[in-house]
């Protein structure tokens, strides 16, 4: 089950990211933005970065001995946490305020629903190692916390925030920072949950 799921996850994730890129960059440039701004805009979404991370984990699994960092138990578990939260936040918060159509809708379904489900299944059935320690849970926060810092700093400089719950321009800096702290706490809770699953449900 390892290889078929990894191949499926890789294909779905890579296709979705490439399609989203092909749609987003021209749309931004048609709106009067230059290429550099369009690229920064595209790569400023946690969903995109996380799905790229998942694709790299699949690639590391399929290409034995390559992309060694993404083959580590910590990287696999960290992406499991991130992509699970991507799916949950989109389904519970963002889907209510965003109604994409056509190919943008297809990208949303693949990136926010299909990719998280496939990765979760892959990690639970083949990606766990049984070697994670409780001390690994805080280490899984490095990527999401750095992202939150980047998103807040970029927002302060440009007025553009990737997600409404950290939009300091609309909410005020204080509430936005509180929301960011809550998001970080959610990541920490899920990270401990991932360690617990890894330790309890060891891969055969």
PDB file of N, CA and C in Angstrom, residues 65-169:
ATOM      1  N   UNK A  65      17.003   6.947  -0.889  1.00  0.00           N
ATOM      2  CA  UNK A  65      18.339   7.528  -0.792  1.00  0.00           C
ATOM      3  C   UNK A  65      18.435   8.953  -1.296  1.00  0.00           C
ATOM      4  N   UNK A  66      17.328   9.493  -1.834  1.00  0.00           N
ATOM      5  CA  UNK A  66      17.333  10.875  -2.328  1.00  0.00           C
ATOM      6  C   UNK A  66      16.494  11.746  -1.387  1.00  0.00           C
ATOM      7  N   UNK A  67      16.739  13.054  -1.435  1.00  0.00           N
ATOM      8  CA  UNK A  67      15.959  13.996  -0.618  1.00  0.00           C
ATOM      9  C   UNK A  67      15.907  13.524   0.832  1.00  0.00           C
ATOM     10  N   UNK A  68      17.061  13.248   1.390  1.00  0.00           N
ATOM     11  CA  UNK A  68      17.148  12.559   2.683  1.00  0.00           C
ATOM     12  C   UNK A  68      16.391  13.267   3.805  1.00  0.00           C
ATOM     13  N   UNK A  69      16.383  14.602   3.825  1.00  0.00           N
ATOM     14  CA  UNK A  69      15.680  15.298   4.903  1.00  0.00           C
ATOM     15  C   UNK A  69      14.198  14.953   4.893  1.00  0.00           C
ATOM     16  N   UNK A  70      13.601  14.904   3.708  1.00  0.00           N
ATOM     17  CA  UNK A  70      12.169  14.644   3.609  1.00  0.00           C
ATOM     18  C   UNK A  70      11.823  13.177   3.824  1.00  0.00           C
ATOM     19  N   UNK A  71      12.844  12.336   3.973  1.00  0.00           N
ATOM     20  CA  UNK A  71      12.613  10.923   4.290  1.00  0.00           C
ATOM     21  C   UNK A  71      12.649  10.669   5.795  1.00  0.00           C
ATOM     22  N   UNK A  72      12.995  11.688   6.582  1.00  0.00           N
ATOM     23  CA  UNK A  72      13.113  11.494   8.025  1.00  0.00           C
ATOM     24  C   UNK A  72      11.742  11.374   8.676  1.00  0.00           C
ATOM     25  N   UNK A  73      11.634  10.607   9.764  1.00  0.00           N
ATOM     26  CA  UNK A  73      10.360  10.501  10.485  1.00  0.00           C
ATOM     27  C   UNK A  73       9.813  11.855  10.926  1.00  0.00           C
ATOM     28  N   UNK A  74      10.706  12.760  11.331  1.00  0.00           N
ATOM     29  CA  UNK A  74      10.261  14.078  11.788  1.00  0.00           C
ATOM     30  C   UNK A  74       9.615  14.861  10.656  1.00  0.00           C
ATOM     31  N   UNK A  75      10.250  14.870   9.483  1.00  0.00           N
ATOM     32  CA  UNK A  75       9.693  15.602   8.342  1.00  0.00           C
ATOM     33  C   UNK A  75       8.361  15.005   7.913  1.00  0.00           C
ATOM     34  N   UNK A  76       8.278  13.683   7.887  1.00  0.00           N
ATOM     35  CA  UNK A  76       7.033  13.032   7.494  1.00  0.00           C
ATOM     36  C   UNK A  76       5.900  13.389   8.457  1.00  0.00           C
ATOM     37  N   UNK A  77       6.185  13.337   9.738  1.00  0.00           N
ATOM     38  CA  UNK A  77       5.162  13.645  10.740  1.00  0.00           C
ATOM     39  C   UNK A  77       4.789  15.122  10.718  1.00  0.00           C
ATOM     40  N   UNK A  78       5.777  15.997  10.548  1.00  0.00           N
ATOM     41  CA  UNK A  78       5.506  17.435  10.518  1.00  0.00           C
ATOM     42  C   UNK A  78       4.584  17.794   9.357  1.00  0.00           C
ATOM     43  N   UNK A  79       4.832  17.194   8.193  1.00  0.00           N
ATOM     44  CA  UNK A  79       3.963  17.450   7.050  1.00  0.00           C
ATOM     45  C   UNK A  79       2.575  16.861   7.294  1.00  0.00           C
ATOM     46  N   UNK A  80       2.507  15.720   7.971  1.00  0.00           N
ATOM     47  CA  UNK A  80       1.206  15.138   8.317  1.00  0.00           C
ATOM     48  C   UNK A  80       0.391  16.110   9.163  1.00  0.00           C
ATOM     49  N   UNK A  81       1.032  16.731  10.136  1.00  0.00           N
ATOM     50  CA  UNK A  81       0.356  17.706  10.986  1.00  0.00           C
ATOM     51  C   UNK A  81      -0.081  18.911  10.164  1.00  0.00           C
ATOM     52  N   UNK A  82       0.842  19.436   9.373  1.00  0.00           N
ATOM     53  CA  UNK A  82       0.547  20.654   8.606  1.00  0.00           C
ATOM     54  C   UNK A  82      -0.575  20.447   7.606  1.00  0.00           C
ATOM     55  N   UNK A  83      -0.523  19.349   6.858  1.00  0.00           N
ATOM     56  CA  UNK A  83      -1.519  19.171   5.804  1.00  0.00           C
ATOM     57  C   UNK A  83      -2.881  18.793   6.388  1.00  0.00           C
ATOM     58  N   UNK A  84      -2.888  18.145   7.549  1.00  0.00           N
ATOM     59  CA  UNK A  84      -4.154  17.856   8.222  1.00  0.00           C
ATOM     60  C   UNK A  84      -4.821  19.150   8.667  1.00  0.00           C
ATOM     61  N   UNK A  85      -4.045  20.058   9.232  1.00  0.00           N
ATOM     62  CA  UNK A  85      -4.596  21.338   9.668  1.00  0.00           C
ATOM     63  C   UNK A  85      -5.024  22.177   8.469  1.00  0.00           C
ATOM     64  N   UNK A  86      -4.285  22.099   7.369  1.00  0.00           N
ATOM     65  CA  UNK A  86      -4.700  22.781   6.138  1.00  0.00           C
ATOM     66  C   UNK A  86      -6.106  22.358   5.759  1.00  0.00           C
ATOM     67  N   UNK A  87      -6.356  21.057   5.753  1.00  0.00           N
ATOM     68  CA  UNK A  87      -7.676  20.558   5.384  1.00  0.00           C
ATOM     69  C   UNK A  87      -8.758  20.969   6.360  1.00  0.00           C
ATOM     70  N   UNK A  88      -8.465  20.859   7.658  1.00  0.00           N
ATOM     71  CA  UNK A  88      -9.458  21.185   8.677  1.00  0.00           C
ATOM     72  C   UNK A  88      -9.801  22.674   8.692  1.00  0.00           C
ATOM     73  N   UNK A  89      -8.792  23.519   8.598  1.00  0.00           N
ATOM     74  CA  UNK A  89      -9.040  24.969   8.619  1.00  0.00           C
ATOM     75  C   UNK A  89      -9.822  25.392   7.384  1.00  0.00           C
ATOM     76  N   UNK A  90      -9.469  24.825   6.252  1.00  0.00           N
ATOM     77  CA  UNK A  90     -10.204  25.200   5.035  1.00  0.00           C
ATOM     78  C   UNK A  90     -11.667  24.764   5.141  1.00  0.00           C
ATOM     79  N   UNK A  91     -11.886  23.523   5.576  1.00  0.00           N
ATOM     80  CA  UNK A  91     -13.249  22.992   5.626  1.00  0.00           C
ATOM     81  C   UNK A  91     -14.120  23.728   6.634  1.00  0.00           C
ATOM     82  N   UNK A  92     -13.527  24.159   7.746  1.00  0.00           N
ATOM     83  CA  UNK A  92     -14.317  24.755   8.818  1.00  0.00           C
ATOM     84  C   UNK A  92     -14.370  26.281   8.780  1.00  0.00           C
ATOM     85  N   UNK A  93     -13.384  26.907   8.167  1.00  0.00           N
ATOM     86  CA  UNK A  93     -13.313  28.376   8.204  1.00  0.00           C
ATOM     87  C   UNK A  93     -13.325  28.995   6.803  1.00  0.00           C
ATOM     88  N   UNK A  94     -12.377  28.605   5.981  1.00  0.00           N
ATOM     89  CA  UNK A  94     -12.164  29.315   4.719  1.00  0.00           C
ATOM     90  C   UNK A  94     -13.170  28.969   3.639  1.00  0.00           C
ATOM     91  N   UNK A  95     -13.672  27.735   3.627  1.00  0.00           N
ATOM     92  CA  UNK A  95     -14.620  27.339   2.577  1.00  0.00           C
ATOM     93  C   UNK A  95     -15.890  28.178   2.620  1.00  0.00           C
ATOM     94  N   UNK A  96     -16.204  28.734   3.799  1.00  0.00           N
ATOM     95  CA  UNK A  96     -17.423  29.530   3.955  1.00  0.00           C
ATOM     96  C   UNK A  96     -17.311  30.919   3.316  1.00  0.00           C
ATOM     97  N   UNK A  97     -16.084  31.362   3.104  1.00  0.00           N
ATOM     98  CA  UNK A  97     -15.890  32.728   2.618  1.00  0.00           C
ATOM     99  C   UNK A  97     -15.232  32.772   1.244  1.00  0.00           C
ATOM    100  N   UNK A  98     -15.042  31.621   0.635  1.00  0.00           N
ATOM    101  CA  UNK A  98     -14.345  31.569  -0.651  1.00  0.00           C
ATOM    102  C   UNK A  98     -15.071  30.586  -1.545  1.00  0.00           C
ATOM    103  N   UNK A  99     -15.495  31.029  -2.713  1.00  0.00           N
ATOM    104  CA  UNK A  99     -16.270  30.175  -3.610  1.00  0.00           C
ATOM    105  C   UNK A  99     -15.629  30.163  -4.996  1.00  0.00           C
ATOM    106  N   UNK A 100     -14.551  29.431  -5.162  1.00  0.00           N
ATOM    107  CA  UNK A 100     -13.870  29.386  -6.463  1.00  0.00           C
ATOM    108  C   UNK A 100     -14.712  28.649  -7.505  1.00  0.00           C
ATOM    109  N   UNK A 101     -14.412  28.908  -8.769  1.00  0.00           N
ATOM    110  CA  UNK A 101     -15.139  28.269  -9.854  1.00  0.00           C
ATOM    111  C   UNK A 101     -14.157  27.678 -10.858  1.00  0.00           C
ATOM    112  N   UNK A 102     -14.661  26.747 -11.653  1.00  0.00           N
ATOM    113  CA  UNK A 102     -13.854  26.173 -12.730  1.00  0.00           C
ATOM    114  C   UNK A 102     -12.606  25.479 -12.221  1.00  0.00           C
ATOM    115  N   UNK A 103     -11.484  25.754 -12.865  1.00  0.00           N
ATOM    116  CA  UNK A 103     -10.230  25.105 -12.502  1.00  0.00           C
ATOM    117  C   UNK A 103      -9.735  25.542 -11.130  1.00  0.00           C
ATOM    118  N   UNK A 104     -10.089  26.756 -10.707  1.00  0.00           N
ATOM    119  CA  UNK A 104      -9.724  27.182  -9.353  1.00  0.00           C
ATOM    120  C   UNK A 104     -10.435  26.301  -8.323  1.00  0.00           C
ATOM    121  N   UNK A 105     -11.679  25.941  -8.602  1.00  0.00           N
ATOM    122  CA  UNK A 105     -12.409  25.026  -7.714  1.00  0.00           C
ATOM    123  C   UNK A 105     -11.717  23.670  -7.660  1.00  0.00           C
ATOM    124  N   UNK A 106     -11.284  23.178  -8.820  1.00  0.00           N
ATOM    125  CA  UNK A 106     -10.587  21.893  -8.865  1.00  0.00           C
ATOM    126  C   UNK A 106      -9.319  21.933  -8.014  1.00  0.00           C
ATOM    127  N   UNK A 107      -8.559  23.014  -8.134  1.00  0.00           N
ATOM    128  CA  UNK A 107      -7.344  23.164  -7.319  1.00  0.00           C
ATOM    129  C   UNK A 107      -7.683  23.145  -5.838  1.00  0.00           C
ATOM    130  N   UNK A 108      -8.735  23.856  -5.455  1.00  0.00           N
ATOM    131  CA  UNK A 108      -9.121  23.900  -4.052  1.00  0.00           C
ATOM    132  C   UNK A 108      -9.477  22.515  -3.525  1.00  0.00           C
ATOM    133  N   UNK A 109     -10.226  21.757  -4.302  1.00  0.00           N
ATOM    134  CA  UNK A 109     -10.606  20.409  -3.882  1.00  0.00           C
ATOM    135  C   UNK A 109      -9.374  19.523  -3.733  1.00  0.00           C
ATOM    136  N   UNK A 110      -8.470  19.602  -4.681  1.00  0.00           N
ATOM    137  CA  UNK A 110      -7.274  18.756  -4.640  1.00  0.00           C
ATOM    138  C   UNK A 110      -6.342  19.153  -3.501  1.00  0.00           C
ATOM    139  N   UNK A 111      -6.107  20.452  -3.348  1.00  0.00           N
ATOM    140  CA  UNK A 111      -5.136  20.932  -2.352  1.00  0.00           C
ATOM    141  C   UNK A 111      -5.658  20.851  -0.926  1.00  0.00           C
ATOM    142  N   UNK A 112      -6.952  21.081  -0.738  1.00  0.00           N
ATOM    143  CA  UNK A 112      -7.499  21.187   0.619  1.00  0.00           C
ATOM    144  C   UNK A 112      -8.243  19.951   1.106  1.00  0.00           C
ATOM    145  N   UNK A 113      -8.649  19.091   0.191  1.00  0.00           N
ATOM    146  CA  UNK A 113      -9.400  17.895   0.585  1.00  0.00           C
ATOM    147  C   UNK A 113      -8.684  16.604   0.179  1.00  0.00           C
ATOM    148  N   UNK A 114      -8.440  16.444  -1.121  1.00  0.00           N
ATOM    149  CA  UNK A 114      -7.840  15.191  -1.604  1.00  0.00           C
ATOM    150  C   UNK A 114      -6.433  14.985  -1.052  1.00  0.00           C
ATOM    151  N   UNK A 115      -5.587  16.000  -1.175  1.00  0.00           N
ATOM    152  CA  UNK A 115      -4.198  15.856  -0.730  1.00  0.00           C
ATOM    153  C   UNK A 115      -4.079  15.549   0.768  1.00  0.00           C
ATOM    154  N   UNK A 116      -4.804  16.263   1.647  1.00  0.00           N
ATOM    155  CA  UNK A 116      -4.722  15.927   3.079  1.00  0.00           C
ATOM    156  C   UNK A 116      -5.176  14.502   3.395  1.00  0.00           C
ATOM    157  N   UNK A 117      -6.263  14.051   2.763  1.00  0.00           N
ATOM    158  CA  UNK A 117      -6.764  12.701   3.036  1.00  0.00           C
ATOM    159  C   UNK A 117      -5.759  11.647   2.574  1.00  0.00           C
ATOM    160  N   UNK A 118      -5.228  11.826   1.367  1.00  0.00           N
ATOM    161  CA  UNK A 118      -4.267  10.853   0.839  1.00  0.00           C
ATOM    162  C   UNK A 118      -3.012  10.810   1.709  1.00  0.00           C
ATOM    163  N   UNK A 119      -2.527  11.989   2.097  1.00  0.00           N
ATOM    164  CA  UNK A 119      -1.297  12.008   2.903  1.00  0.00           C
ATOM    165  C   UNK A 119      -1.533  11.384   4.270  1.00  0.00           C
ATOM    166  N   UNK A 120      -2.669  11.690   4.888  1.00  0.00           N
ATOM    167  CA  UNK A 120      -2.967  11.113   6.204  1.00  0.00           C
ATOM    168  C   UNK A 120      -3.011   9.592   6.127  1.00  0.00           C
ATOM    169  N   UNK A 121      -3.661   9.068   5.081  1.00  0.00           N
ATOM    170  CA  UNK A 121      -3.722   7.618   4.905  1.00  0.00           C
ATOM    171  C   UNK A 121      -2.329   7.029   4.691  1.00  0.00           C
ATOM    172  N   UNK A 122      -1.540   7.705   3.858  1.00  0.00           N
ATOM    173  CA  UNK A 122      -0.185   7.220   3.587  1.00  0.00           C
ATOM    174  C   UNK A 122       0.665   7.226   4.861  1.00  0.00           C
ATOM    175  N   UNK A 123       0.593   8.317   5.619  1.00  0.00           N
ATOM    176  CA  UNK A 123       1.419   8.395   6.826  1.00  0.00           C
ATOM    177  C   UNK A 123       0.989   7.351   7.853  1.00  0.00           C
ATOM    178  N   UNK A 124      -0.296   7.174   8.027  1.00  0.00           N
ATOM    179  CA  UNK A 124      -0.785   6.215   9.011  1.00  0.00           C
ATOM    180  C   UNK A 124      -0.451   4.774   8.634  1.00  0.00           C
ATOM    181  N   UNK A 125      -0.441   4.480   7.339  1.00  0.00           N
ATOM    182  CA  UNK A 125      -0.220   3.098   6.916  1.00  0.00           C
ATOM    183  C   UNK A 125       1.231   2.786   6.575  1.00  0.00           C
ATOM    184  N   UNK A 126       1.991   3.809   6.183  1.00  0.00           N
ATOM    185  CA  UNK A 126       3.352   3.528   5.728  1.00  0.00           C
ATOM    186  C   UNK A 126       4.400   4.548   6.159  1.00  0.00           C
ATOM    187  N   UNK A 127       3.978   5.732   6.558  1.00  0.00           N
ATOM    188  CA  UNK A 127       4.937   6.797   6.820  1.00  0.00           C
ATOM    189  C   UNK A 127       5.463   6.882   8.231  1.00  0.00           C
ATOM    190  N   UNK A 128       4.796   6.173   9.153  1.00  0.00           N
ATOM    191  CA  UNK A 128       5.244   6.235  10.541  1.00  0.00           C
ATOM    192  C   UNK A 128       6.477   5.354  10.754  1.00  0.00           C
ATOM    193  N   UNK A 129       7.239   5.689  11.768  1.00  0.00           N
ATOM    194  CA  UNK A 129       8.462   4.925  12.029  1.00  0.00           C
ATOM    195  C   UNK A 129       8.477   4.282  13.408  1.00  0.00           C
ATOM    196  N   UNK A 130       7.672   4.802  14.334  1.00  0.00           N
ATOM    197  CA  UNK A 130       7.715   4.319  15.709  1.00  0.00           C
ATOM    198  C   UNK A 130       8.913   4.826  16.477  1.00  0.00           C
ATOM    199  N   UNK A 131       9.620   5.819  15.930  1.00  0.00           N
ATOM    200  CA  UNK A 131      10.853   6.304  16.560  1.00  0.00           C
ATOM    201  C   UNK A 131      10.749   7.722  17.102  1.00  0.00           C
ATOM    202  N   UNK A 132       9.627   8.397  16.867  1.00  0.00           N
ATOM    203  CA  UNK A 132       9.510   9.777  17.332  1.00  0.00           C
ATOM    204  C   UNK A 132       9.504   9.844  18.853  1.00  0.00           C
ATOM    205  N   UNK A 133      10.079  10.918  19.373  1.00  0.00           N
ATOM    206  CA  UNK A 133      10.110  11.175  20.812  1.00  0.00           C
ATOM    207  C   UNK A 133       9.205  12.368  21.111  1.00  0.00           C
ATOM    208  N   UNK A 134       8.783  12.479  22.380  1.00  0.00           N
ATOM    209  CA  UNK A 134       7.922  13.606  22.756  1.00  0.00           C
ATOM    210  C   UNK A 134       8.610  14.940  22.476  1.00  0.00           C
ATOM    211  N   UNK A 135       9.931  14.957  22.557  1.00  0.00           N
ATOM    212  CA  UNK A 135      10.670  16.197  22.303  1.00  0.00           C
ATOM    213  C   UNK A 135      10.613  16.616  20.839  1.00  0.00           C
ATOM    214  N   UNK A 136      10.158  15.702  19.964  1.00  0.00           N
ATOM    215  CA  UNK A 136      10.045  16.046  18.546  1.00  0.00           C
ATOM    216  C   UNK A 136       8.828  16.938  18.271  1.00  0.00           C
ATOM    217  N   UNK A 137       7.826  16.882  19.152  1.00  0.00           N
ATOM    218  CA  UNK A 137       6.607  17.661  18.917  1.00  0.00           C
ATOM    219  C   UNK A 137       6.890  19.158  18.781  1.00  0.00           C
ATOM    220  N   UNK A 138       7.631  19.786  19.713  1.00  0.00           N
ATOM    221  CA  UNK A 138       7.917  21.218  19.532  1.00  0.00           C
ATOM    222  C   UNK A 138       8.724  21.500  18.269  1.00  0.00           C
ATOM    223  N   UNK A 139       9.540  20.547  17.849  1.00  0.00           N
ATOM    224  CA  UNK A 139      10.355  20.746  16.642  1.00  0.00           C
ATOM    225  C   UNK A 139       9.480  20.827  15.392  1.00  0.00           C
ATOM    226  N   UNK A 140       8.323  20.207  15.447  1.00  0.00           N
ATOM    227  CA  UNK A 140       7.406  20.267  14.311  1.00  0.00           C
ATOM    228  C   UNK A 140       6.810  21.653  14.133  1.00  0.00           C
ATOM    229  N   UNK A 141       6.964  22.514  15.129  1.00  0.00           N
ATOM    230  CA  UNK A 141       6.418  23.869  15.047  1.00  0.00           C
ATOM    231  C   UNK A 141       7.316  24.825  14.285  1.00  0.00           C
ATOM    232  N   UNK A 142       8.540  24.413  13.980  1.00  0.00           N
ATOM    233  CA  UNK A 142       9.487  25.333  13.351  1.00  0.00           C
ATOM    234  C   UNK A 142       8.918  25.908  12.057  1.00  0.00           C
ATOM    235  N   UNK A 143       8.442  25.050  11.174  1.00  0.00           N
ATOM    236  CA  UNK A 143       7.917  25.529   9.891  1.00  0.00           C
ATOM    237  C   UNK A 143       6.673  26.396  10.061  1.00  0.00           C
ATOM    238  N   UNK A 144       5.620  25.933  10.750  1.00  0.00           N
ATOM    239  CA  UNK A 144       4.424  26.795  10.867  1.00  0.00           C
ATOM    240  C   UNK A 144       4.671  28.096  11.604  1.00  0.00           C
ATOM    241  N   UNK A 145       5.521  28.087  12.638  1.00  0.00           N
ATOM    242  CA  UNK A 145       5.786  29.319  13.375  1.00  0.00           C
ATOM    243  C   UNK A 145       6.573  30.296  12.503  1.00  0.00           C
ATOM    244  N   UNK A 146       7.583  29.805  11.794  1.00  0.00           N
ATOM    245  CA  UNK A 146       8.328  30.679  10.885  1.00  0.00           C
ATOM    246  C   UNK A 146       7.401  31.243   9.815  1.00  0.00           C
ATOM    247  N   UNK A 147       6.471  30.418   9.351  1.00  0.00           N
ATOM    248  CA  UNK A 147       5.515  30.900   8.354  1.00  0.00           C
ATOM    249  C   UNK A 147       4.638  32.000   8.933  1.00  0.00           C
ATOM    250  N   UNK A 148       4.133  31.804  10.144  1.00  0.00           N
ATOM    251  CA  UNK A 148       3.283  32.817  10.765  1.00  0.00           C
ATOM    252  C   UNK A 148       4.038  34.139  10.937  1.00  0.00           C
ATOM    253  N   UNK A 149       5.291  34.054  11.347  1.00  0.00           N
ATOM    254  CA  UNK A 149       6.107  35.258  11.503  1.00  0.00           C
ATOM    255  C   UNK A 149       6.263  35.959  10.153  1.00  0.00           C
ATOM    256  N   UNK A 150       6.574  35.167   9.126  1.00  0.00           N
ATOM    257  CA  UNK A 150       6.720  35.736   7.781  1.00  0.00           C
ATOM    258  C   UNK A 150       5.420  36.388   7.313  1.00  0.00           C
ATOM    259  N   UNK A 151       4.303  35.677   7.477  1.00  0.00           N
ATOM    260  CA  UNK A 151       3.018  36.184   6.993  1.00  0.00           C
ATOM    261  C   UNK A 151       2.634  37.477   7.697  1.00  0.00           C
ATOM    262  N   UNK A 152       2.886  37.543   9.005  1.00  0.00           N
ATOM    263  CA  UNK A 152       2.560  38.759   9.745  1.00  0.00           C
ATOM    264  C   UNK A 152       3.465  39.916   9.336  1.00  0.00           C
ATOM    265  N   UNK A 153       4.752  39.642   9.173  1.00  0.00           N
ATOM    266  CA  UNK A 153       5.689  40.694   8.778  1.00  0.00           C
ATOM    267  C   UNK A 153       5.393  41.191   7.371  1.00  0.00           C
ATOM    268  N   UNK A 154       5.116  40.271   6.459  1.00  0.00           N
ATOM    269  CA  UNK A 154       4.783  40.674   5.090  1.00  0.00           C
ATOM    270  C   UNK A 154       3.496  41.478   5.079  1.00  0.00           C
ATOM    271  N   UNK A 155       2.537  41.058   5.889  1.00  0.00           N
ATOM    272  CA  UNK A 155       1.283  41.791   5.961  1.00  0.00           C
ATOM    273  C   UNK A 155       1.465  43.205   6.468  1.00  0.00           C
ATOM    274  N   UNK A 156       2.330  43.356   7.468  1.00  0.00           N
ATOM    275  CA  UNK A 156       2.589  44.688   8.002  1.00  0.00           C
ATOM    276  C   UNK A 156       3.234  45.594   6.959  1.00  0.00           C
ATOM    277  N   UNK A 157       4.052  45.003   6.091  1.00  0.00           N
ATOM    278  CA  UNK A 157       4.757  45.797   5.081  1.00  0.00           C
ATOM    279  C   UNK A 157       3.888  46.089   3.858  1.00  0.00           C
ATOM    280  N   UNK A 158       3.048  45.133   3.484  1.00  0.00           N
ATOM    281  CA  UNK A 158       2.296  45.264   2.231  1.00  0.00           C
ATOM    282  C   UNK A 158       0.793  45.453   2.423  1.00  0.00           C
ATOM    283  N   UNK A 159       0.304  45.119   3.622  1.00  0.00           N
ATOM    284  CA  UNK A 159      -1.136  45.167   3.843  1.00  0.00           C
ATOM    285  C   UNK A 159      -1.857  43.938   3.328  1.00  0.00           C
ATOM    286  N   UNK A 160      -1.099  42.961   2.811  1.00  0.00           N
ATOM    287  CA  UNK A 160      -1.676  41.733   2.265  1.00  0.00           C
ATOM    288  C   UNK A 160      -1.445  40.572   3.216  1.00  0.00           C
ATOM    289  N   UNK A 161      -2.525  39.991   3.693  1.00  0.00           N
ATOM    290  CA  UNK A 161      -2.432  38.837   4.582  1.00  0.00           C
ATOM    291  C   UNK A 161      -3.059  37.622   3.885  1.00  0.00           C
ATOM    292  N   UNK A 162      -2.418  36.467   3.929  1.00  0.00           N
ATOM    293  CA  UNK A 162      -2.923  35.310   3.186  1.00  0.00           C
ATOM    294  C   UNK A 162      -4.203  34.718   3.750  1.00  0.00           C
ATOM    295  N   UNK A 163      -4.460  34.937   5.048  1.00  0.00           N
ATOM    296  CA  UNK A 163      -5.634  34.333   5.673  1.00  0.00           C
ATOM    297  C   UNK A 163      -6.338  35.356   6.563  1.00  0.00           C
ATOM    298  N   UNK A 164      -7.663  35.350   6.572  1.00  0.00           N
ATOM    299  CA  UNK A 164      -8.413  36.393   7.290  1.00  0.00           C
ATOM    300  C   UNK A 164      -8.215  36.372   8.801  1.00  0.00           C
ATOM    301  N   UNK A 165      -7.926  35.227   9.394  1.00  0.00           N
ATOM    302  CA  UNK A 165      -7.809  35.171  10.841  1.00  0.00           C
ATOM    303  C   UNK A 165      -6.495  35.766  11.357  1.00  0.00           C
ATOM    304  N   UNK A 166      -5.561  36.094  10.450  1.00  0.00           N
ATOM    305  CA  UNK A 166      -4.344  36.805  10.872  1.00  0.00           C
ATOM    306  C   UNK A 166      -4.244  38.163  10.170  1.00  0.00           C
ATOM    307  N   UNK A 167      -5.351  38.637   9.642  1.00  0.00           N
ATOM    308  CA  UNK A 167      -5.370  39.904   8.908  1.00  0.00           C
ATOM    309  C   UNK A 167      -5.408  41.071   9.900  1.00  0.00           C
ATOM    310  N   UNK A 168      -4.237  41.592  10.215  1.00  0.00           N
ATOM    311  CA  UNK A 168      -4.147  42.683  11.180  1.00  0.00           C
ATOM    312  C   UNK A 168      -4.769  43.968  10.646  1.00  0.00           C
ATOM    313  N   UNK A 169      -4.809  44.118   9.324  1.00  0.00           N
ATOM    314  CA  UNK A 169      -5.420  45.320   8.748  1.00  0.00           C
ATOM    315  C   UNK A 169      -6.917  45.354   9.025  1.00  0.00           C
TER     316      UNK A 169
END
